[in-house]
PDB file of C-alpha atoms in Angstrom:
ATOM      1  CA  MET R   1      32.520  11.879  -7.615  1.00 48.00           C
ATOM      2  CA  PHE R   2      30.461   9.700  -9.953  1.00 49.00           C
ATOM      3  CA  GLU R   3      32.374  10.257 -13.167  1.00 59.00           C
ATOM      4  CA  GLU R   4      32.912   6.493 -13.469  1.00 68.00           C
ATOM      5  CA  PRO R   5      29.748   4.468 -14.214  1.00 69.00           C
ATOM      6  CA  TYR R   6      30.551   1.614 -11.833  1.00 70.00           C
ATOM      7  CA  ARG R   7      30.760   4.052  -8.910  1.00 81.00           C
ATOM      8  CA  TRP R   8      27.323   5.395  -9.679  1.00 78.00           C
ATOM      9  CA  MET R   9      25.957   1.845  -9.976  1.00 83.00           C
ATOM     10  CA  GLU R  10      27.569   0.906  -6.678  1.00 87.00           C
ATOM     11  CA  ALA R  11      26.035   3.966  -5.007  1.00 86.00           C
ATOM     12  CA  VAL R  12      22.569   3.090  -6.364  1.00 86.00           C
ATOM     13  CA  SER R  13      22.951  -0.492  -5.135  1.00 89.00           C
ATOM     14  CA  THR R  14      23.884   0.815  -1.692  1.00 91.00           C
ATOM     15  CA  ARG R  15      20.748   2.985  -1.681  1.00 93.00           C
ATOM     16  CA  HIS R  16      18.614  -0.059  -2.546  1.00 93.00           C
ATOM     17  CA  ASN R  17      20.096  -1.973   0.367  1.00 94.00           C
ATOM     18  CA  TYR R  18      19.643   0.989   2.708  1.00 94.00           C
ATOM     19  CA  VAL R  19      15.968   1.555   1.847  1.00 95.00           C
ATOM     20  CA  GLN R  20      15.091  -2.151   1.903  1.00 94.00           C
ATOM     21  CA  GLU R  21      16.612  -2.514   5.349  1.00 94.00           C
ATOM     22  CA  LYS R  22      14.667   0.495   6.622  1.00 94.00           C
ATOM     23  CA  LEU R  23      11.394  -0.877   5.174  1.00 95.00           C
ATOM     24  CA  LYS R  24      11.839  -4.414   6.457  1.00 91.00           C
ATOM     25  CA  MET R  25       9.612  -4.146   9.521  1.00 87.00           C
ATOM     26  CA  GLY R  26       6.784  -2.341   7.700  1.00 91.00           C
ATOM     27  CA  GLN R  27       3.419  -4.041   8.250  1.00 93.00           C
ATOM     28  CA  PRO R  28       1.633  -5.275   5.100  1.00 95.00           C
ATOM     29  CA  VAL R  29      -1.198  -3.365   3.455  1.00 97.00           C
ATOM     30  CA  LEU R  30      -3.658  -5.535   1.501  1.00 98.00           C
ATOM     31  CA  SER R  31      -6.289  -4.631  -1.063  1.00 98.00           C
ATOM     32  CA  PHE R  32      -8.636  -6.775  -3.145  1.00 97.00           C
ATOM     33  CA  PRO R  33     -12.141  -6.692  -4.625  1.00 97.00           C
ATOM     34  CA  PHE R  34     -15.322  -7.927  -3.008  1.00 97.00           C
ATOM     35  CA  ASN R  35     -18.806  -8.296  -4.481  1.00 95.00           C
ATOM     36  CA  GLU R  36     -19.726  -4.609  -4.067  1.00 94.00           C
ATOM     37  CA  GLY R  37     -16.419  -2.814  -4.626  1.00 95.00           C
ATOM     38  CA  LEU R  38     -12.940  -3.048  -3.182  1.00 97.00           C
ATOM     39  CA  LEU R  39     -11.344  -3.160   0.251  1.00 97.00           C
ATOM     40  CA  ILE R  40      -8.006  -1.854   1.532  1.00 98.00           C
ATOM     41  CA  PHE R  41      -6.738  -2.417   5.069  1.00 97.00           C
ATOM     42  CA  SER R  42      -3.795  -2.928   7.412  1.00 96.00           C
ATOM     43  CA  PHE R  43      -2.880  -3.286  11.063  1.00 94.00           C
ATOM     44  CA  ALA R  44      -0.253  -0.982  12.559  1.00 87.00           C
ATOM     45  CA  PRO R  45       0.924   0.166  15.999  1.00 88.00           C
ATOM     46  CA  GLN R  46      -0.196   3.696  15.084  1.00 85.00           C
ATOM     47  CA  PRO R  47      -2.704   4.993  12.516  1.00 85.00           C
ATOM     48  CA  GLY R  48      -1.584   6.613   9.283  1.00 86.00           C
ATOM     49  CA  LYS R  49      -1.543   3.951   6.576  1.00 92.00           C
ATOM     50  CA  ILE R  50      -4.862   4.330   4.686  1.00 96.00           C
ATOM     51  CA  TYR R  51      -6.073   7.561   3.040  1.00 96.00           C
ATOM     52  CA  GLU R  52      -8.577   8.900   0.546  1.00 95.00           C
ATOM     53  CA  ILE R  53      -6.967  10.643  -2.428  1.00 95.00           C
ATOM     54  CA  TYR R  54      -9.901  11.471  -4.699  1.00 92.00           C
ATOM     55  CA  ASP R  55     -13.524  10.450  -5.289  1.00 87.00           C
ATOM     56  CA  ARG R  56     -12.649   6.934  -6.482  1.00 92.00           C
ATOM     57  CA  ILE R  57      -9.039   6.565  -5.349  1.00 95.00           C
ATOM     58  CA  ALA R  58      -7.489   5.439  -2.066  1.00 97.00           C
ATOM     59  CA  LEU R  59      -3.899   5.138  -0.870  1.00 97.00           C
ATOM     60  CA  GLY R  60      -2.135   2.674   1.392  1.00 97.00           C
ATOM     61  CA  GLY R  61       1.438   3.362   2.451  1.00 96.00           C
ATOM     62  CA  LEU R  62       4.241   1.973   4.576  1.00 95.00           C
ATOM     63  CA  GLY R  63       7.640   3.386   5.438  1.00 94.00           C
ATOM     64  CA  HIS R  64       8.766   6.594   7.092  1.00 94.00           C
ATOM     65  CA  PRO R  65       5.635   8.514   8.211  1.00 94.00           C
ATOM     66  CA  ALA R  66       7.033  11.842   6.973  1.00 95.00           C
ATOM     67  CA  ASP R  67       7.671  10.398   3.500  1.00 95.00           C
ATOM     68  CA  VAL R  68       4.206   8.810   3.356  1.00 95.00           C
ATOM     69  CA  GLU R  69       2.634  12.135   4.305  1.00 95.00           C
ATOM     70  CA  ARG R  70       4.723  14.102   1.804  1.00 95.00           C
ATOM     71  CA  LEU R  71       3.763  11.861  -1.100  1.00 95.00           C
ATOM     72  CA  ARG R  72       0.144  11.750   0.050  1.00 95.00           C
ATOM     73  CA  MET R  73       0.006  15.538  -0.134  1.00 95.00           C
ATOM     74  CA  ASN R  74       1.655  15.484  -3.565  1.00 94.00           C
ATOM     75  CA  LEU R  75      -0.961  13.013  -4.804  1.00 95.00           C
ATOM     76  CA  LEU R  76      -3.771  15.129  -3.363  1.00 94.00           C
ATOM     77  CA  ASP R  77      -2.463  18.260  -5.056  1.00 95.00           C
ATOM     78  CA  MET R  78      -1.996  16.492  -8.406  1.00 94.00           C
ATOM     79  CA  ALA R  79      -5.440  14.873  -8.266  1.00 94.00           C
ATOM     80  CA  HIS R  80      -7.277  18.101  -7.536  1.00 93.00           C
ATOM     81  CA  LEU R  81      -5.269  20.065 -10.101  1.00 93.00           C
ATOM     82  CA  GLU R  82      -6.014  17.399 -12.713  1.00 91.00           C
ATOM     83  CA  GLY R  83      -9.705  17.477 -11.792  1.00 90.00           C
ATOM     84  CA  PHE R  84      -9.781  21.272 -12.038  1.00 90.00           C
ATOM     85  CA  ASN R  85      -7.897  21.528 -15.343  1.00 90.00           C
ATOM     86  CA  ARG R  86      -9.628  18.593 -17.016  1.00 87.00           C
ATOM     87  CA  SER R  87     -12.504  16.776 -15.316  1.00 86.00           C
ATOM     88  CA  ALA R  88     -13.092  14.416 -12.411  1.00 85.00           C
ATOM     89  CA  GLN R  89     -13.272  11.499 -14.874  1.00 86.00           C
ATOM     90  CA  ASP R  90      -9.700  12.256 -15.996  1.00 88.00           C
ATOM     91  CA  VAL R  91      -8.326  11.750 -12.499  1.00 92.00           C
ATOM     92  CA  THR R  92      -7.113   8.146 -12.520  1.00 92.00           C
ATOM     93  CA  SER R  93      -4.505   6.253 -10.541  1.00 93.00           C
ATOM     94  CA  ALA R  94      -2.585   5.411 -13.702  1.00 92.00           C
ATOM     95  CA  ARG R  95      -2.234   9.087 -14.674  1.00 93.00           C
ATOM     96  CA  LEU R  96      -1.199  10.121 -11.169  1.00 94.00           C
ATOM     97  CA  LEU R  97       1.484   7.447 -11.126  1.00 94.00           C
ATOM     98  CA  GLN R  98       2.738   7.584 -14.698  1.00 92.00           C
ATOM     99  CA  PHE R  99       2.902  11.357 -15.086  1.00 91.00           C
ATOM    100  CA  GLY R 100       3.354  12.424 -11.471  1.00 91.00           C
ATOM    101  CA  ILE R 101       4.699  10.329  -8.627  1.00 94.00           C
ATOM    102  CA  ALA R 102       6.711   7.706 -10.555  1.00 95.00           C
ATOM    103  CA  PRO R 103       9.032  10.158 -12.396  1.00 94.00           C
ATOM    104  CA  ALA R 104       9.556  12.151  -9.199  1.00 94.00           C
ATOM    105  CA  LEU R 105      10.460   9.042  -7.184  1.00 95.00           C
ATOM    106  CA  LYS R 106      12.813   7.759  -9.877  1.00 94.00           C
ATOM    107  CA  GLN R 107      14.615  11.094 -10.117  1.00 94.00           C
ATOM    108  CA  ASN R 108      14.917  11.340  -6.352  1.00 93.00           C
ATOM    109  CA  PHE R 109      16.295   7.817  -6.051  1.00 94.00           C
ATOM    110  CA  GLU R 110      18.918   8.257  -8.763  1.00 89.00           C
ATOM    111  CA  GLU R 111      20.181  11.590  -7.407  1.00 90.00           C
ATOM    112  CA  ILE R 112      22.733  10.117  -5.043  1.00 86.00           C
ATOM    113  CA  GLN R 113      23.287  13.313  -3.069  1.00 87.00           C
ATOM    114  CA  ARG R 114      19.624  13.412  -1.961  1.00 90.00           C
ATOM    115  CA  ALA R 115      18.073  11.295   0.783  1.00 91.00           C
ATOM    116  CA  PRO R 116      15.839   8.587  -0.762  1.00 94.00           C
ATOM    117  CA  TYR R 117      12.177   8.163   0.102  1.00 96.00           C
ATOM    118  CA  ILE R 118      11.582   5.336   2.598  1.00 96.00           C
ATOM    119  CA  ILE R 119       8.233   4.207   1.225  1.00 96.00           C
ATOM    120  CA  ARG R 120       6.100   1.688  -0.627  1.00 97.00           C
ATOM    121  CA  MET R 121       2.630   2.653  -1.795  1.00 96.00           C
ATOM    122  CA  LEU R 122      -0.568   0.959  -2.832  1.00 97.00           C
ATOM    123  CA  LEU R 123      -2.943   3.027  -4.967  1.00 96.00           C
ATOM    124  CA  VAL R 124      -6.390   1.529  -5.578  1.00 97.00           C
ATOM    125  CA  GLU R 125      -9.270   2.752  -7.677  1.00 96.00           C
ATOM    126  CA  LEU R 126     -12.864   1.854  -8.518  1.00 94.00           C
ATOM    127  CA  ASN R 127     -13.442   3.250 -11.998  1.00 89.00           C
ATOM    128  CA  GLU R 128     -16.623   4.703 -13.490  1.00 86.00           C
ATOM    129  CA  LYS R 129     -17.735   1.223 -14.594  1.00 87.00           C
ATOM    130  CA  GLY R 130     -17.319  -0.150 -11.082  1.00 87.00           C
ATOM    131  CA  GLN R 131     -14.193  -2.123 -11.982  1.00 92.00           C
ATOM    132  CA  PRO R 132     -11.345  -2.183  -9.441  1.00 95.00           C
ATOM    133  CA  ASN R 133      -7.745  -1.381 -10.357  1.00 96.00           C
ATOM    134  CA  PHE R 134      -4.753  -1.969  -8.112  1.00 97.00           C
ATOM    135  CA  PHE R 135      -1.332  -0.310  -8.422  1.00 97.00           C
ATOM    136  CA  ARG R 136       1.841  -1.000  -6.450  1.00 97.00           C
ATOM    137  CA  MET R 137       4.577   1.646  -6.325  1.00 96.00           C
ATOM    138  CA  ASN R 138       8.128   1.104  -5.133  1.00 96.00           C
ATOM    139  CA  TYR R 139      10.478   3.660  -3.569  1.00 96.00           C
ATOM    140  CA  ASP R 140      12.510   3.911  -6.818  1.00 95.00           C
ATOM    141  CA  GLY R 141       9.544   4.845  -9.025  1.00 94.00           C
ATOM    142  CA  HIS R 142       8.868   1.351 -10.404  1.00 95.00           C
ATOM    143  CA  TRP R 143       5.156   0.523 -10.435  1.00 95.00           C
ATOM    144  CA  GLU R 144       2.977  -2.439 -11.334  1.00 95.00           C
ATOM    145  CA  THR R 145      -0.732  -2.914 -11.974  1.00 96.00           C
ATOM    146  CA  PHE R 146      -3.000  -5.770 -10.876  1.00 96.00           C
ATOM    147  CA  LYS R 147      -6.640  -6.707 -11.508  1.00 91.00           C
ATOM    148  CA  ASN R 148      -7.380  -9.191  -8.725  1.00 94.00           C
ATOM    149  CA  GLY R 149      -5.839  -7.409  -5.766  1.00 97.00           C
ATOM    150  CA  THR R 150      -2.360  -6.892  -4.409  1.00 97.00           C
ATOM    151  CA  ALA R 151      -0.355  -6.073  -1.296  1.00 97.00           C
ATOM    152  CA  ILE R 152       2.695  -4.169  -0.152  1.00 97.00           C
ATOM    153  CA  ALA R 153       4.986  -5.225   2.677  1.00 96.00           C
ATOM    154  CA  GLY R 154       8.304  -4.139   4.080  1.00 93.00           C
ATOM    155  CA  ASP R 155       9.894  -7.458   3.160  1.00 94.00           C
ATOM    156  CA  GLU R 156       9.837  -8.485  -0.506  1.00 93.00           C
ATOM    157  CA  LYS R 157       9.508 -12.193   0.321  1.00 94.00           C
ATOM    158  CA  VAL R 158       6.352 -11.439   2.302  1.00 95.00           C
ATOM    159  CA  MET R 159       5.030  -9.240  -0.494  1.00 95.00           C
ATOM    160  CA  ASP R 160       5.552 -11.970  -3.106  1.00 96.00           C
ATOM    161  CA  TRP R 161       3.903 -14.569  -0.866  1.00 96.00           C
ATOM    162  CA  LEU R 162       0.871 -12.353  -0.284  1.00 97.00           C
ATOM    163  CA  GLN R 163       0.512 -11.708  -4.027  1.00 97.00           C
ATOM    164  CA  CYS R 164       0.469 -15.448  -4.754  1.00 97.00           C
ATOM    165  CA  GLU R 165      -2.122 -16.104  -2.043  1.00 97.00           C
ATOM    166  CA  ILE R 166      -4.383 -13.237  -3.142  1.00 97.00           C
ATOM    167  CA  GLU R 167      -4.368 -14.565  -6.712  1.00 95.00           C
ATOM    168  CA  LYS R 168      -5.608 -17.962  -5.475  1.00 95.00           C
ATOM    169  CA  LYS R 169      -8.756 -16.687  -3.773  1.00 95.00           C
ATOM    170  CA  PRO R 170     -12.029 -15.574  -5.462  1.00 96.00           C
ATOM    171  CA  PHE R 171     -12.263 -12.335  -3.478  1.00 96.00           C
ATOM    172  CA  ALA R 172     -14.567 -10.734  -6.055  1.00 95.00           C
ATOM    173  CA  THR R 173     -17.307 -13.224  -5.083  1.00 96.00           C
ATOM    174  CA  TYR R 174     -17.045 -12.595  -1.322  1.00 97.00           C
ATOM    175  CA  SER R 175     -19.191 -10.310   0.788  1.00 96.00           C
ATOM    176  CA  LEU R 176     -17.376  -7.564   2.685  1.00 96.00           C
ATOM    177  CA  ASP R 177     -17.378  -9.591   5.908  1.00 95.00           C
ATOM    178  CA  GLN R 178     -16.018 -12.662   4.109  1.00 96.00           C
ATOM    179  CA  ALA R 179     -13.323 -10.610   2.368  1.00 97.00           C
ATOM    180  CA  LEU R 180     -12.266  -9.076   5.692  1.00 96.00           C
ATOM    181  CA  GLU R 181     -12.050 -12.477   7.404  1.00 95.00           C
ATOM    182  CA  GLU R 182      -9.992 -13.975   4.579  1.00 96.00           C
ATOM    183  CA  GLY R 183      -7.859 -10.844   4.397  1.00 96.00           C
ATOM    184  CA  ILE R 184      -6.847 -10.688   8.052  1.00 95.00           C
ATOM    185  CA  THR R 185      -6.066 -14.416   7.961  1.00 94.00           C
ATOM    186  CA  LEU R 186      -3.663 -13.725   5.084  1.00 96.00           C
ATOM    187  CA  TRP R 187      -2.229 -10.738   6.949  1.00 95.00           C
ATOM    188  CA  SER R 188      -1.657 -12.864  10.029  1.00 93.00           C
ATOM    189  CA  ASP R 189      -0.165 -15.806   8.086  1.00 94.00           C
ATOM    190  CA  SER R 190       2.188 -13.476   6.199  1.00 93.00           C
ATOM    191  CA  ARG R 191       3.989 -12.659   9.436  1.00 88.00           C
ATOM    192  CA  LYS R 192       5.202 -16.279   9.600  1.00 86.00           C
ATOM    193  CA  VAL R 193       6.770 -16.134   6.126  1.00 87.00           C
ATOM    194  CA  ASN R 194       9.899 -14.160   7.008  1.00 69.00           C
ATOM    195  CA  SER R 195      12.245 -15.562   9.640  1.00 52.00           C
ATOM    196  CA  ASP R 196      14.442 -12.433   9.770  1.00 60.00           C
ATOM    197  CA  ASN R 197      14.233  -9.718  12.434  1.00 56.00           C
ATOM    198  CA  LYS R 198      13.139 -12.164  15.134  1.00 55.00           C
ATOM    199  CA  GLU R 199      14.231  -9.787  17.874  1.00 45.00           C
ATOM    200  CA  LYS R 200      11.865  -7.067  16.706  1.00 55.00           C
ATOM    201  CA  GLU R 201       9.116  -9.576  15.829  1.00 58.00           C
ATOM    202  CA  SER R 202       9.226 -10.791  19.434  1.00 58.00           C
ATOM    203  CA  GLU R 203       7.876  -7.385  20.476  1.00 73.00           C
ATOM    204  CA  SER R 204       4.875  -7.661  18.123  1.00 82.00           C
ATOM    205  CA  PRO R 205       1.482  -9.185  18.992  1.00 87.00           C
ATOM    206  CA  LYS R 206       1.486 -12.977  18.694  1.00 84.00           C
ATOM    207  CA  THR R 207      -2.195 -13.622  17.858  1.00 88.00           C
ATOM    208  CA  LEU R 208      -4.933 -11.813  15.965  1.00 90.00           C
ATOM    209  CA  GLN R 209      -6.821 -11.110  19.192  1.00 90.00           C
ATOM    210  CA  GLU R 210      -3.710  -9.536  20.689  1.00 91.00           C
ATOM    211  CA  THR R 211      -3.216  -7.572  17.469  1.00 93.00           C
ATOM    212  CA  PHE R 212      -6.748  -6.175  17.723  1.00 92.00           C
ATOM    213  CA  ASP R 213      -6.101  -5.203  21.359  1.00 91.00           C
ATOM    214  CA  ARG R 214      -2.697  -3.563  20.863  1.00 92.00           C
ATOM    215  CA  TRP R 215      -2.715  -2.231  17.309  1.00 93.00           C
ATOM    216  CA  HIS R 216      -5.052  -0.225  15.076  1.00 92.00           C
ATOM    217  CA  LEU R 217      -7.006  -1.835  12.251  1.00 95.00           C
ATOM    218  CA  GLU R 218      -7.219   0.773   9.502  1.00 95.00           C
ATOM    219  CA  GLY R 219      -9.411   0.011   6.554  1.00 96.00           C
ATOM    220  CA  ALA R 220     -11.605   1.573   3.911  1.00 97.00           C
ATOM    221  CA  VAL R 221     -14.092   0.537   1.264  1.00 97.00           C
ATOM    222  CA  LEU R 222     -14.706   1.911  -2.203  1.00 96.00           C
ATOM    223  CA  SER R 223     -18.295   0.877  -2.850  1.00 93.00           C
ATOM    224  CA  ALA R 224     -19.866   0.504  -6.294  1.00 89.00           C
ATOM    225  CA  LYS R 225     -23.281   0.585  -4.589  1.00 85.00           C
ATOM    226  CA  SER R 226     -22.778   3.992  -3.027  1.00 78.00           C
ATOM    227  CA  SER R 227     -25.458   6.529  -3.895  1.00 73.00           C
ATOM    228  CA  SER R 228     -23.100   9.504  -3.452  1.00 75.00           C
ATOM    229  CA  LYS R 229     -20.313  10.746  -5.703  1.00 74.00           C
ATOM    230  CA  ALA R 230     -17.661  10.085  -3.062  1.00 75.00           C
ATOM    231  CA  ILE R 231     -17.606   6.307  -2.742  1.00 91.00           C
ATOM    232  CA  TYR R 232     -14.779   6.083  -0.175  1.00 94.00           C
ATOM    233  CA  ARG R 233     -15.703   5.286   3.409  1.00 94.00           C
ATOM    234  CA  PRO R 234     -13.708   4.001   6.395  1.00 95.00           C
ATOM    235  CA  LEU R 235     -14.625   0.675   7.943  1.00 95.00           C
ATOM    236  CA  SER R 236     -17.286   1.187  10.605  1.00 94.00           C
ATOM    237  CA  GLU R 237     -16.909   0.234  14.259  1.00 94.00           C
ATOM    238  CA  ASP R 238     -19.607  -2.430  13.804  1.00 95.00           C
ATOM    239  CA  GLU R 239     -17.690  -4.013  10.912  1.00 95.00           C
ATOM    240  CA  ILE R 240     -14.463  -4.034  12.911  1.00 93.00           C
ATOM    241  CA  ASN R 241     -16.185  -5.465  16.004  1.00 93.00           C
ATOM    242  CA  ARG R 242     -17.813  -8.239  13.956  1.00 93.00           C
ATOM    243  CA  LEU R 243     -14.441  -9.065  12.470  1.00 93.00           C
ATOM    244  CA  LYS R 244     -12.814  -9.142  15.912  1.00 91.00           C
ATOM    245  CA  SER R 245     -15.557 -11.440  17.203  1.00 90.00           C
ATOM    246  CA  SER R 246     -15.120 -13.821  14.256  1.00 85.00           C
ATOM    247  CA  THR R 247     -11.438 -14.317  15.119  1.00 81.00           C
ATOM    248  CA  GLY R 248     -12.027 -15.077  18.786  1.00 67.00           C
TER     249      GLY R 248
END
């Protein structure tokens, strides 16, 4: 079927268009540093976007829930196998991506007979020195690394806009509450960037207060000041309530 190169290239292009269309309404996931670690969060109609992967690694995902869960489990298995065979210090986001998930995603995407993964992922890490690292993974296995924070979104225009805005702000100097306030403002403003899909957008909450009432705020912190080995913790109810009050 694909003995001619142009047919294979056309099939791959069609897969890109298919996946991008399926991802388009995915709600952004943002992550950036603050003065005691790093933060990752998102709003969504249903929970299932933010996860712990290993002691110092967290995952944010958007796309088909079954694909997010499948790759989450793969990352968990790889991380714990790496920690068992080597050491906990050898379990890093870069190794999990470069030698694990990225090759698998690329192979899956280029095998035209197989259904592609409908997913974008954000893998974040606070290393042994307390320095944050941010990695963005696409559905075709392409990944990028960032030092000052990053975001994923269903729409690439929104994702690019968020990246530019994150780079402008000194998140590393903010307290957690300040970082959360700036972050949800960016999240809210990003929804005005894309004018497509207005019919579906009309069903979404219009204001931040309505978003808090109708959707779930999922978030987690990796804290450099934690006294325990596991430095991941979800945002507390008090932190979420303070954030909701500040937007009123």
